[in-house]
Short mmCIF file of C-alpha atoms and ligand atoms in Angstrom, two decimals:
data_model
loop_
_atom_site.label_atom_id
_atom_site.label_comp_id
_atom_site.label_asym_id
_atom_site.label_seq_id
_atom_site.Cartn_x
_atom_site.Cartn_y
_atom_site.Cartn_z
CA MET E 1 -4.76 16.13 -36.90
CA GLU E 2 -7.63 15.41 -38.80
CA ALA E 3 -11.84 15.05 -37.07
CA LYS E 4 -11.78 11.49 -37.01
CA GLU E 5 -8.16 11.31 -36.46
CA TRP E 6 -8.06 12.05 -32.55
CA LYS E 7 -11.67 10.20 -32.09
CA GLU E 8 -9.76 7.64 -33.14
CA THR E 9 -8.12 7.38 -30.45
CA LEU E 10 -10.78 7.99 -28.30
CA LEU E 11 -12.32 4.80 -28.95
CA MET E 12 -8.83 2.77 -28.84
CA GLU E 13 -7.94 4.08 -25.72
CA LYS E 14 -11.29 2.22 -24.58
CA LYS E 15 -10.88 -0.61 -26.53
CA ASN E 16 -11.31 -4.04 -24.93
CA GLY E 17 -8.35 -5.55 -25.92
CA TYR E 18 -10.58 -8.24 -27.10
CA ASP E 19 -11.65 -6.31 -29.85
CA ARG E 20 -7.47 -4.88 -30.40
CA MET E 21 -5.89 -8.03 -30.63
CA PRO E 22 -6.33 -9.45 -34.46
CA ALA E 23 -7.40 -12.81 -34.27
CA GLY E 24 -4.60 -14.32 -35.33
CA GLU E 25 -2.82 -14.17 -31.75
CA ARG E 26 -5.16 -15.66 -29.68
CA GLU E 27 -3.49 -18.91 -30.42
CA ALA E 28 -0.33 -17.28 -29.62
CA MET E 29 -1.11 -15.92 -26.46
CA GLU E 30 -3.05 -19.59 -25.25
CA THR E 31 0.27 -20.84 -26.38
CA TYR E 32 2.43 -18.87 -24.51
CA CYS E 33 -0.06 -18.77 -21.75
CA GLN E 34 1.06 -22.88 -21.74
CA GLY E 35 4.48 -22.12 -20.55
CA TYR E 36 3.61 -19.64 -18.76
CA LYS E 37 1.99 -21.92 -16.10
CA ALA E 38 4.56 -25.06 -16.67
CA PHE E 39 7.01 -21.29 -15.64
CA MET E 40 4.10 -21.07 -12.55
CA ASN E 41 4.31 -24.62 -11.33
CA ALA E 42 8.44 -25.28 -11.61
CA ALA E 43 9.22 -22.22 -9.89
CA ARG E 44 7.44 -21.66 -6.86
CA THR E 45 10.41 -19.07 -4.98
CA GLU E 46 13.56 -16.80 -6.68
CA ARG E 47 16.24 -20.03 -6.19
CA GLU E 48 13.72 -22.21 -8.12
CA CYS E 49 13.19 -18.89 -10.49
CA VAL E 50 16.68 -18.67 -10.79
CA ARG E 51 16.95 -21.87 -11.62
CA GLU E 52 14.58 -22.50 -13.88
CA GLY E 53 15.22 -19.39 -15.83
CA ILE E 54 18.67 -21.44 -16.29
CA ARG E 55 17.88 -24.07 -17.54
CA LEU E 56 15.99 -22.16 -20.36
CA ALA E 57 18.54 -19.36 -20.48
CA GLU E 58 20.49 -22.57 -21.18
CA GLU E 59 18.50 -24.26 -24.52
CA LYS E 60 18.48 -21.03 -25.82
CA GLY E 61 22.02 -20.37 -26.38
CA PHE E 62 23.04 -18.64 -22.99
CA ARG E 63 25.91 -18.91 -20.88
CA ALA E 64 27.04 -18.18 -17.64
CA TYR E 65 29.34 -15.00 -18.20
CA GLU E 66 32.17 -14.66 -16.21
CA ARG E 67 34.32 -11.34 -15.98
CA GLY E 68 37.25 -11.21 -18.86
CA MET E 69 35.35 -13.29 -21.30
CA LYS E 70 35.19 -10.94 -24.30
CA LEU E 71 32.58 -9.84 -26.25
CA LYS E 72 30.41 -9.84 -29.35
CA ALA E 73 26.95 -8.84 -30.90
CA GLY E 74 24.45 -11.93 -30.78
CA ASP E 75 26.45 -13.23 -27.74
CA ARG E 76 24.05 -14.49 -25.18
CA VAL E 77 24.86 -13.83 -21.10
CA TYR E 78 23.58 -14.52 -17.66
CA ARG E 79 24.66 -14.15 -14.02
CA ASN E 80 23.64 -16.09 -11.38
CA ASN E 81 23.47 -14.11 -8.48
CA ARG E 82 23.71 -16.53 -5.51
CA ASP E 83 21.00 -18.13 -6.75
CA LYS E 84 18.98 -15.65 -6.17
CA MET E 85 18.59 -12.68 -9.03
CA LEU E 86 19.48 -14.08 -12.34
CA LEU E 87 20.67 -11.46 -14.33
CA LEU E 88 21.08 -11.89 -18.45
CA ALA E 89 21.57 -9.85 -21.98
CA VAL E 90 22.28 -10.50 -25.39
CA ILE E 91 24.80 -8.08 -26.95
CA GLY E 92 23.48 -5.81 -29.65
CA GLN E 93 25.10 -4.12 -32.35
CA LYS E 94 25.65 -1.13 -30.92
CA SER E 95 28.30 -0.08 -28.55
CA LEU E 96 27.70 -0.23 -24.75
CA ALA E 97 27.75 3.77 -24.63
CA GLU E 98 24.77 4.41 -26.64
CA GLY E 99 23.20 2.91 -23.49
CA VAL E 100 21.50 -0.82 -23.19
CA GLN E 101 17.53 -1.82 -23.30
CA ILE E 102 16.54 -3.06 -19.81
CA ALA E 103 13.64 -5.01 -18.31
CA ALA E 104 13.69 -5.66 -14.27
CA ALA E 105 11.10 -8.02 -12.92
CA HIS E 106 11.71 -9.91 -9.90
CA ILE E 107 10.98 -13.11 -7.99
CA ASP E 108 10.65 -12.58 -4.70
CA SER E 109 6.53 -13.14 -3.77
CA PRO E 110 4.41 -12.47 -0.57
CA ARG E 111 5.22 -15.85 1.23
CA LEU E 112 5.80 -17.02 5.02
CA ASP E 113 8.75 -18.01 5.99
CA LEU E 114 10.34 -19.95 8.65
CA LYS E 115 11.64 -19.21 11.41
CA PRO E 116 15.34 -20.39 12.82
CA SER E 117 13.95 -22.90 15.43
CA PRO E 118 10.60 -23.44 14.00
CA LEU E 119 9.38 -26.94 15.19
CA TYR E 120 8.18 -27.78 18.12
CA GLU E 121 5.04 -29.95 20.15
CA ASP E 122 1.57 -28.44 21.61
CA SER E 123 -1.29 -30.30 23.44
CA GLU E 124 0.16 -33.22 20.76
CA LEU E 125 0.54 -31.05 17.89
CA ALA E 126 3.11 -30.55 16.22
CA TYR E 127 3.40 -27.01 14.68
CA LEU E 128 6.28 -25.33 12.67
CA LYS E 129 6.47 -21.36 13.04
CA THR E 130 6.68 -18.98 10.60
CA HIS E 131 7.14 -15.46 10.29
CA TYR E 132 5.47 -13.88 7.16
CA TYR E 133 7.95 -11.99 4.17
CA GLY E 134 6.15 -9.24 2.62
CA GLY E 135 2.44 -7.56 2.41
CA ILE E 136 0.64 -10.10 3.64
CA ARG E 137 -3.29 -9.73 4.93
CA LYS E 138 -2.69 -13.07 7.18
CA TYR E 139 -6.25 -13.96 7.64
CA GLN E 140 -5.89 -14.88 3.68
CA TRP E 141 -3.09 -17.81 4.52
CA VAL E 142 -5.04 -19.63 7.19
CA THR E 143 -6.74 -22.79 5.92
CA VAL E 144 -4.95 -23.28 2.63
CA PRO E 145 -2.71 -25.57 1.57
CA LEU E 146 0.89 -25.41 1.35
CA GLU E 147 4.20 -26.47 0.21
CA ILE E 148 7.50 -25.57 2.08
CA HIS E 149 10.64 -25.34 -1.01
CA GLY E 150 13.62 -24.22 0.09
CA VAL E 151 17.39 -25.09 1.42
CA VAL E 152 19.15 -26.33 4.16
CA ALA E 153 22.88 -25.14 4.82
CA LEU E 154 24.87 -27.35 6.00
CA LYS E 155 27.83 -26.46 8.53
CA ASP E 156 29.65 -28.94 6.39
CA GLY E 157 28.96 -26.84 3.57
CA LYS E 158 26.90 -28.68 1.66
CA SER E 159 22.80 -27.34 1.16
CA VAL E 160 20.06 -29.53 1.25
CA ASP E 161 17.16 -28.72 -1.40
CA VAL E 162 14.32 -29.57 0.38
CA VAL E 163 10.29 -29.48 -1.31
CA ILE E 164 8.33 -30.80 0.83
CA GLY E 165 4.33 -30.76 -0.09
CA GLU E 166 4.96 -31.84 -3.88
CA GLY E 167 3.20 -33.91 -6.32
CA ASP E 168 0.96 -37.20 -4.44
CA GLU E 169 3.44 -35.48 -0.82
CA PRO E 170 1.18 -34.33 2.04
CA LYS E 171 0.77 -30.47 2.31
CA LEU E 172 0.80 -28.24 5.18
CA VAL E 173 -1.93 -25.20 6.21
CA VAL E 174 -2.73 -23.60 9.23
CA ASN E 175 -5.63 -23.02 10.63
CA ASP E 176 -8.97 -20.77 11.82
CA LEU E 177 -11.09 -21.13 14.42
CA LEU E 178 -14.42 -22.23 13.74
CA PRO E 179 -17.47 -19.66 13.66
CA HIS E 180 -18.69 -21.89 16.32
CA LEU E 181 -16.36 -20.12 18.57
CA ALA E 182 -15.38 -17.13 16.41
CA GLY E 183 -17.38 -14.61 19.04
CA GLU E 184 -14.77 -13.25 19.62
CA GLN E 185 -12.62 -13.27 16.47
CA ARG E 186 -14.79 -11.74 14.80
CA LYS E 187 -15.45 -8.60 16.01
CA LYS E 188 -11.76 -7.92 15.74
CA THR E 189 -10.56 -5.91 12.31
CA LEU E 190 -9.64 -8.55 9.66
CA ASP E 191 -6.04 -6.72 10.54
CA GLU E 192 -6.71 -8.52 13.84
CA GLY E 193 -7.94 -11.37 13.52
CA ILE E 194 -5.54 -13.50 12.65
CA ALA E 195 -2.05 -12.47 14.45
CA GLY E 196 1.80 -12.73 13.09
CA GLU E 197 1.77 -15.28 16.30
CA GLN E 198 -0.51 -17.46 14.69
CA LEU E 199 0.32 -18.91 11.47
CA ASN E 200 2.05 -21.66 13.22
CA ILE E 201 2.46 -24.28 10.07
CA LEU E 202 0.78 -27.36 11.44
CA ALA E 203 2.89 -30.49 10.38
CA GLY E 204 2.14 -33.07 12.39
CA SER E 205 0.28 -35.71 14.63
CA GLU E 206 0.90 -38.97 15.38
CA PRO E 207 3.59 -40.05 18.07
CA MET E 208 7.08 -41.42 17.79
CA GLU E 209 6.78 -45.15 19.86
CA GLY E 210 8.86 -45.27 22.55
CA GLU E 211 9.52 -41.75 23.90
CA GLU E 212 7.76 -40.21 26.74
CA LYS E 213 7.81 -35.85 25.38
CA ASP E 214 7.08 -34.51 22.53
CA ARG E 215 6.93 -36.92 20.77
CA VAL E 216 5.28 -35.74 18.08
CA LYS E 217 7.53 -33.31 17.55
CA LEU E 218 10.50 -36.31 17.84
CA ALA E 219 8.66 -37.98 14.80
CA VAL E 220 8.00 -34.87 12.44
CA MET E 221 12.51 -34.34 13.08
CA LYS E 222 13.05 -38.40 12.31
CA ARG E 223 10.57 -37.92 9.44
CA LEU E 224 12.58 -35.03 7.69
CA TYR E 225 16.14 -36.35 8.38
CA GLU E 226 15.32 -39.76 6.77
CA LYS E 227 14.44 -37.57 3.80
CA TYR E 228 16.68 -34.90 3.88
CA GLY E 229 19.58 -35.74 6.17
CA PHE E 230 19.45 -32.38 8.35
CA THR E 231 19.05 -31.78 12.50
CA GLU E 232 17.12 -29.75 13.85
CA ALA E 233 20.15 -27.42 14.34
CA ASP E 234 20.53 -26.88 11.51
CA PHE E 235 16.46 -25.31 10.35
CA ILE E 236 18.86 -22.08 12.35
CA SER E 237 21.27 -22.44 8.84
CA ALA E 238 18.13 -22.74 6.80
CA GLU E 239 16.23 -20.19 3.80
CA LEU E 240 12.16 -22.32 4.39
CA GLU E 241 9.34 -20.61 2.59
CA ALA E 242 5.81 -22.30 2.84
CA VAL E 243 4.19 -21.69 -0.28
CA PRO E 244 0.95 -22.26 -1.28
CA ALA E 245 0.25 -25.96 -2.94
CA ALA E 246 -2.20 -24.90 -5.95
CA ARG E 247 -1.04 -25.04 -9.08
CA ALA E 248 -1.42 -22.32 -12.03
CA MET E 249 -4.92 -22.85 -14.19
CA ASP E 250 -7.29 -21.55 -16.06
CA ILE E 251 -10.04 -19.41 -14.07
CA GLY E 252 -13.49 -18.82 -15.39
CA LEU E 253 -15.07 -20.23 -17.58
CA ASP E 254 -14.57 -19.30 -20.96
CA ALA E 255 -10.46 -19.79 -19.69
CA SER E 256 -9.31 -16.06 -20.05
CA MET E 257 -7.02 -15.74 -17.07
CA VAL E 258 -4.62 -18.09 -15.61
CA GLY E 259 -4.95 -17.97 -11.97
CA ALA E 260 -1.93 -18.59 -9.65
CA TYR E 261 0.79 -18.07 -6.22
CA GLY E 262 3.25 -15.32 -7.02
CA GLN E 263 2.30 -13.99 -10.35
CA ASP E 264 3.49 -11.04 -8.90
CA ASP E 265 5.22 -10.52 -10.11
CA ARG E 266 6.67 -13.44 -11.35
CA VAL E 267 3.72 -12.63 -14.24
CA CYS E 268 7.07 -9.85 -15.26
CA GLY E 269 9.68 -12.11 -14.40
CA TYR E 270 8.70 -14.97 -16.67
CA ALA E 271 7.13 -12.48 -19.33
CA ALA E 272 9.86 -10.63 -19.39
CA LEU E 273 12.87 -13.66 -18.75
CA LYS E 274 11.33 -15.23 -21.79
CA ALA E 275 11.09 -11.57 -24.40
CA LEU E 276 15.40 -11.86 -24.13
CA LEU E 277 14.86 -15.70 -25.16
CA ASP E 278 13.35 -15.27 -28.28
CA LEU E 279 14.08 -12.45 -29.27
CA GLY E 280 15.03 -13.11 -32.92
CA GLU E 281 17.59 -10.24 -34.82
CA ILE E 282 20.65 -9.13 -32.50
CA PRO E 283 19.35 -5.73 -30.94
CA GLY E 284 20.56 -2.64 -31.72
CA ARG E 285 21.03 -1.72 -28.51
CA THR E 286 22.18 -4.71 -25.34
CA ALA E 287 18.69 -6.48 -24.08
CA VAL E 288 19.52 -7.37 -20.54
CA CYS E 289 16.94 -8.80 -18.44
CA VAL E 290 16.49 -8.80 -14.07
CA LEU E 291 14.91 -11.15 -11.93
CA ALA E 292 15.62 -9.46 -8.22
CA ASP E 293 14.83 -10.84 -5.26
CA LYS E 294 13.48 -9.37 -2.12
CA GLU E 295 11.75 -6.69 -3.76
CA GLU E 296 8.56 -6.83 -1.39
CA ILE E 297 10.21 -5.73 2.12
CA GLY E 298 12.07 -3.60 0.02
CA SER E 299 14.79 -4.45 -2.64
CA VAL E 300 17.21 -5.01 0.02
CA GLY E 301 19.93 -6.79 0.65
CA VAL E 302 23.21 -8.88 -1.82
CA SER E 303 19.92 -10.20 -4.21
CA GLY E 304 17.26 -7.20 -3.97
CA MET E 305 17.80 -4.56 -6.81
CA ASN E 306 19.67 -2.07 -4.21
CA THR E 307 22.75 -4.15 -4.33
CA LYS E 308 25.58 -3.55 -6.59
CA ALA E 309 25.99 -7.72 -7.81
CA PHE E 310 23.35 -4.88 -10.60
CA ASP E 311 26.37 -2.25 -11.37
CA THR E 312 29.15 -5.31 -11.65
CA PHE E 313 27.59 -7.19 -14.38
CA MET E 314 27.15 -3.94 -16.20
CA GLU E 315 30.58 -2.83 -15.26
CA ASP E 316 32.27 -6.39 -16.19
CA LEU E 317 30.00 -5.89 -19.56
CA CYS E 318 30.72 -2.30 -20.34
CA ASP E 319 34.98 -3.73 -19.55
CA SER E 320 34.40 -5.27 -22.75
CA GLN E 321 34.11 -3.06 -24.99
CA ASP E 322 35.83 -0.12 -22.87
CA VAL E 323 32.51 2.08 -21.78
CA PRO E 324 33.36 3.89 -18.45
CA VAL E 325 29.91 2.27 -17.33
CA ARG E 326 28.32 5.67 -16.32
CA ALA E 327 28.37 6.60 -20.30
CA CYS E 328 26.08 3.73 -20.77
CA LEU E 329 23.29 3.35 -18.31
CA GLU E 330 23.02 7.52 -18.85
CA LYS E 331 21.69 6.01 -22.31
CA SER E 332 19.86 3.06 -21.17
CA PHE E 333 16.18 2.42 -20.40
CA CYS E 334 14.58 0.57 -18.42
CA LEU E 335 10.68 -0.66 -18.24
CA SER E 336 10.02 -1.65 -14.46
CA ALA E 337 8.07 -4.72 -15.01
CA ASP E 338 5.99 -5.47 -11.40
CA VAL E 339 2.18 -5.71 -12.23
CA THR E 340 -0.24 -3.02 -10.41
CA ALA E 341 -3.98 -3.98 -9.30
CA ALA E 342 -6.74 -4.61 -11.67
CA TYR E 343 -9.29 -2.90 -10.99
CA ASP E 344 -12.45 -5.11 -9.32
CA PRO E 345 -15.96 -3.89 -9.54
CA ASN E 346 -16.50 -5.74 -6.18
CA PHE E 347 -14.45 -3.26 -4.21
CA GLY E 348 -14.79 -0.42 -6.32
CA ASP E 349 -14.68 2.08 -3.83
CA ALA E 350 -10.92 1.23 -3.28
CA TYR E 351 -10.49 2.42 -7.67
CA GLU E 352 -10.35 6.09 -8.79
CA LYS E 353 -12.21 4.47 -12.35
CA ARG E 354 -11.38 6.87 -14.87
CA ASN E 355 -7.35 6.49 -13.91
CA ALA E 356 -7.22 2.01 -12.80
CA SER E 357 -6.22 -0.71 -15.41
CA PHE E 358 -8.70 -3.33 -16.49
CA LEU E 359 -8.32 -6.51 -17.09
CA ASN E 360 -7.89 -7.77 -20.77
CA TYR E 361 -7.15 -3.71 -21.62
CA GLY E 362 -3.86 -4.61 -22.16
CA VAL E 363 -0.41 -4.26 -20.24
CA GLY E 364 -0.17 -1.75 -17.49
CA LEU E 365 1.48 1.28 -17.91
CA CYS E 366 2.42 3.34 -14.34
CA LYS E 367 3.72 6.81 -14.72
CA TYR E 368 4.35 6.90 -10.98
CA THR E 369 3.01 4.78 -7.69
CA GLY E 370 3.63 5.74 -4.48
CA SER E 371 1.37 6.62 -1.83
CA ARG E 372 0.31 9.59 0.02
CA GLY E 373 1.12 12.58 -2.79
CA LYS E 374 3.24 10.46 -5.14
CA SER E 375 5.39 10.01 -2.46
CA GLY E 376 8.84 6.69 -2.97
CA ALA E 377 7.49 6.59 -6.86
CA SER E 378 10.50 7.12 -9.10
CA ASP E 379 7.41 9.82 -11.30
CA ALA E 380 9.15 8.70 -14.97
CA SER E 381 8.97 11.78 -17.39
CA ALA E 382 6.77 12.59 -20.33
CA GLU E 383 8.81 12.50 -22.60
CA LEU E 384 9.44 8.38 -21.07
CA VAL E 385 5.73 7.60 -21.57
CA ALA E 386 5.55 8.97 -25.02
CA TYR E 387 8.91 6.79 -26.08
CA VAL E 388 6.98 3.92 -24.82
CA ARG E 389 3.72 4.28 -26.64
CA ARG E 390 5.26 5.35 -29.14
CA ILE E 391 7.26 1.49 -29.00
CA PHE E 392 3.99 -0.61 -27.96
CA ASP E 393 1.52 0.80 -30.66
CA ASP E 394 4.97 0.54 -33.08
CA SER E 395 5.14 -2.90 -32.22
CA GLY E 396 1.49 -4.17 -31.83
CA VAL E 397 1.08 -4.40 -27.49
CA ILE E 398 -2.19 -3.46 -26.25
CA TRP E 399 -1.64 -1.33 -23.46
CA GLN E 400 -3.79 0.96 -21.53
CA MET E 401 -2.47 4.30 -18.61
CA ALA E 402 -2.34 2.41 -14.80
CA GLU E 403 -2.36 4.13 -11.42
CA LEU E 404 -2.92 2.06 -8.23
CA GLY E 405 -5.71 2.28 -6.47
CA ARG E 406 -7.92 5.05 -5.52
CA VAL E 407 -5.60 8.53 -3.92
CA ASP E 408 -5.00 7.91 -0.99
CA ALA E 409 -6.72 4.07 -0.62
CA GLY E 410 -3.36 2.86 0.09
CA GLY E 411 -0.13 3.11 -2.80
CA GLY E 412 3.02 0.45 -2.85
CA GLY E 413 6.63 0.76 -5.24
CA THR E 414 8.49 -1.40 -7.31
CA VAL E 415 11.57 -2.10 -8.61
CA ALA E 416 11.70 1.60 -10.55
CA GLY E 417 13.42 4.24 -7.90
CA PHE E 418 16.22 1.79 -7.67
CA MET E 419 17.04 2.22 -11.49
CA ALA E 420 15.43 4.92 -11.60
CA ASN E 421 18.65 6.64 -8.89
CA ARG E 422 22.14 5.14 -10.86
CA ASN E 423 20.71 7.60 -13.79
CA ILE E 424 18.64 5.40 -16.45
CA ASP E 425 14.98 6.59 -17.81
CA THR E 426 13.00 4.11 -15.84
CA LEU E 427 9.42 3.79 -16.30
CA ASP E 428 6.65 0.55 -14.41
CA ALA E 429 4.68 -2.05 -16.58
CA GLY E 430 2.82 -4.18 -15.56
CA VAL E 431 -0.27 -6.72 -16.09
CA PRO E 432 -3.05 -5.89 -14.26
CA VAL E 433 -3.82 -8.27 -11.06
CA LEU E 434 -6.88 -9.33 -9.26
CA ALA E 435 -5.98 -9.88 -5.64
CA MET E 436 -2.47 -8.96 -5.72
CA HIS E 437 -0.51 -10.60 -2.48
CA ALA E 438 -3.17 -13.02 -2.14
CA PRO E 439 -2.44 -17.31 -2.22
CA PHE E 440 -4.10 -17.07 -4.72
CA GLU E 441 -3.76 -14.61 -7.60
CA VAL E 442 -5.77 -13.80 -10.85
CA THR E 443 -4.38 -12.30 -14.39
CA ALA E 444 -5.85 -11.78 -17.24
CA LYS E 445 -3.64 -13.64 -20.57
CA LEU E 446 -4.05 -11.50 -22.68
CA ASP E 447 -2.23 -8.56 -20.80
CA CYS E 448 -0.28 -11.73 -19.98
CA TYR E 449 0.89 -12.34 -23.63
CA MET E 450 0.35 -8.08 -24.54
CA ALA E 451 3.45 -7.99 -21.34
CA TYR E 452 5.32 -10.08 -23.56
CA LYS E 453 5.44 -8.70 -26.44
CA GLY E 454 5.34 -5.15 -24.69
CA MET E 455 9.26 -6.29 -23.09
CA ALA E 456 10.60 -7.77 -26.91
CA ALA E 457 9.80 -4.50 -28.24
CA VAL E 458 11.73 -2.51 -25.21
CA TYR E 459 14.45 -5.45 -26.72
CA ARG E 460 14.88 -4.08 -30.40
CA ASN E 461 13.88 -1.03 -29.53
MN1 MN X 1 5.63 -6.70 -7.33
MN1 MN X 2 4.60 -6.96 -5.16
#
């Protein structure tokens, strides 16, 4: 190695992405982020992500894949798993026996779910009780305007889509205590300041005429019935999610960042989806995009990454070429596309600066996640990290090496382990996020765009 070469490499890895990105890419980055923000505004829940994903995919020639369908190179197919998980594939030129290139992201995000019996009245105010979903810091979810999105399944088999608070419609909110009376509350830890059972959503205050008891609650229920046609008992078979009302927007005087709810992990979900839809030529190996549900509560259930629905989809694809699925998976590669923690100088102590990811330094590769001695991590092999370095560099992807935070500061997991368990070589990579899991998260446009370029590089290789 020439002395010059090793020096250049050192500098390269410590350079801000804006010093490395060709000037001609600025416009493509901006256009990409416009599309990303539109997606975020259209898709506030996992169900809405699936619906919007299918709409975008069908526009680009994808069709629903049924078992037994004949497939040829270039075919574009998707499978909708119960409206909450979306699997898509572009069939490659090579046999599935050569393996597939997978990008797997999750489309569920932390939020407040309504309880099965949510509506009640107290002191002539109507409230909805919630059970939070995912790892939230409860104090962040008070005094934030909320909407409710979801579905109510009626006993007759019909389902009603519910969107409360969109556009100019009235919003909902969880209140906090005024500082003047917070003498006791302020002595509590951040964790204890707002309790789970205090995350009750204010839903109404006007009493219904002619009633004696629970007049405000009745007025709220009447409105719901008139607008959506469901009754109080129907809450029992509903999935109603309170999500922040704020739209996706540019952040910073230079508009270099995106602020939105649910960027963990829709920022990677959109990148994985968009890169697949935009695939120009027919790839060598088949390209697969997975948008999974339930990552935030352990990738559980029939729509989480542990589901056999993924294996079934892969088996169906393999059956069409008479290839054993196990032979396909052992030669496959998966980029577990999930966000990482961006270094925040306001909370520098939580990070180890030499190994942290930074805004505008590109998509972050994470060899391992986990906590307390990498526990729970899938820990990709050195060879696999080298492979991704190579394909990213060859495709002009700006990337950085990332660790989630200071050793023993905490930790987290992704879908990587569940893919690796299937005998698929898997590496974590994703967009660095500020204030992850907060009702409003921040990413850098450059990193969002580089995630998209990274996914495209995976599909093409
Ligand atoms: Mn995530
Ligand atoms: Mn998360």
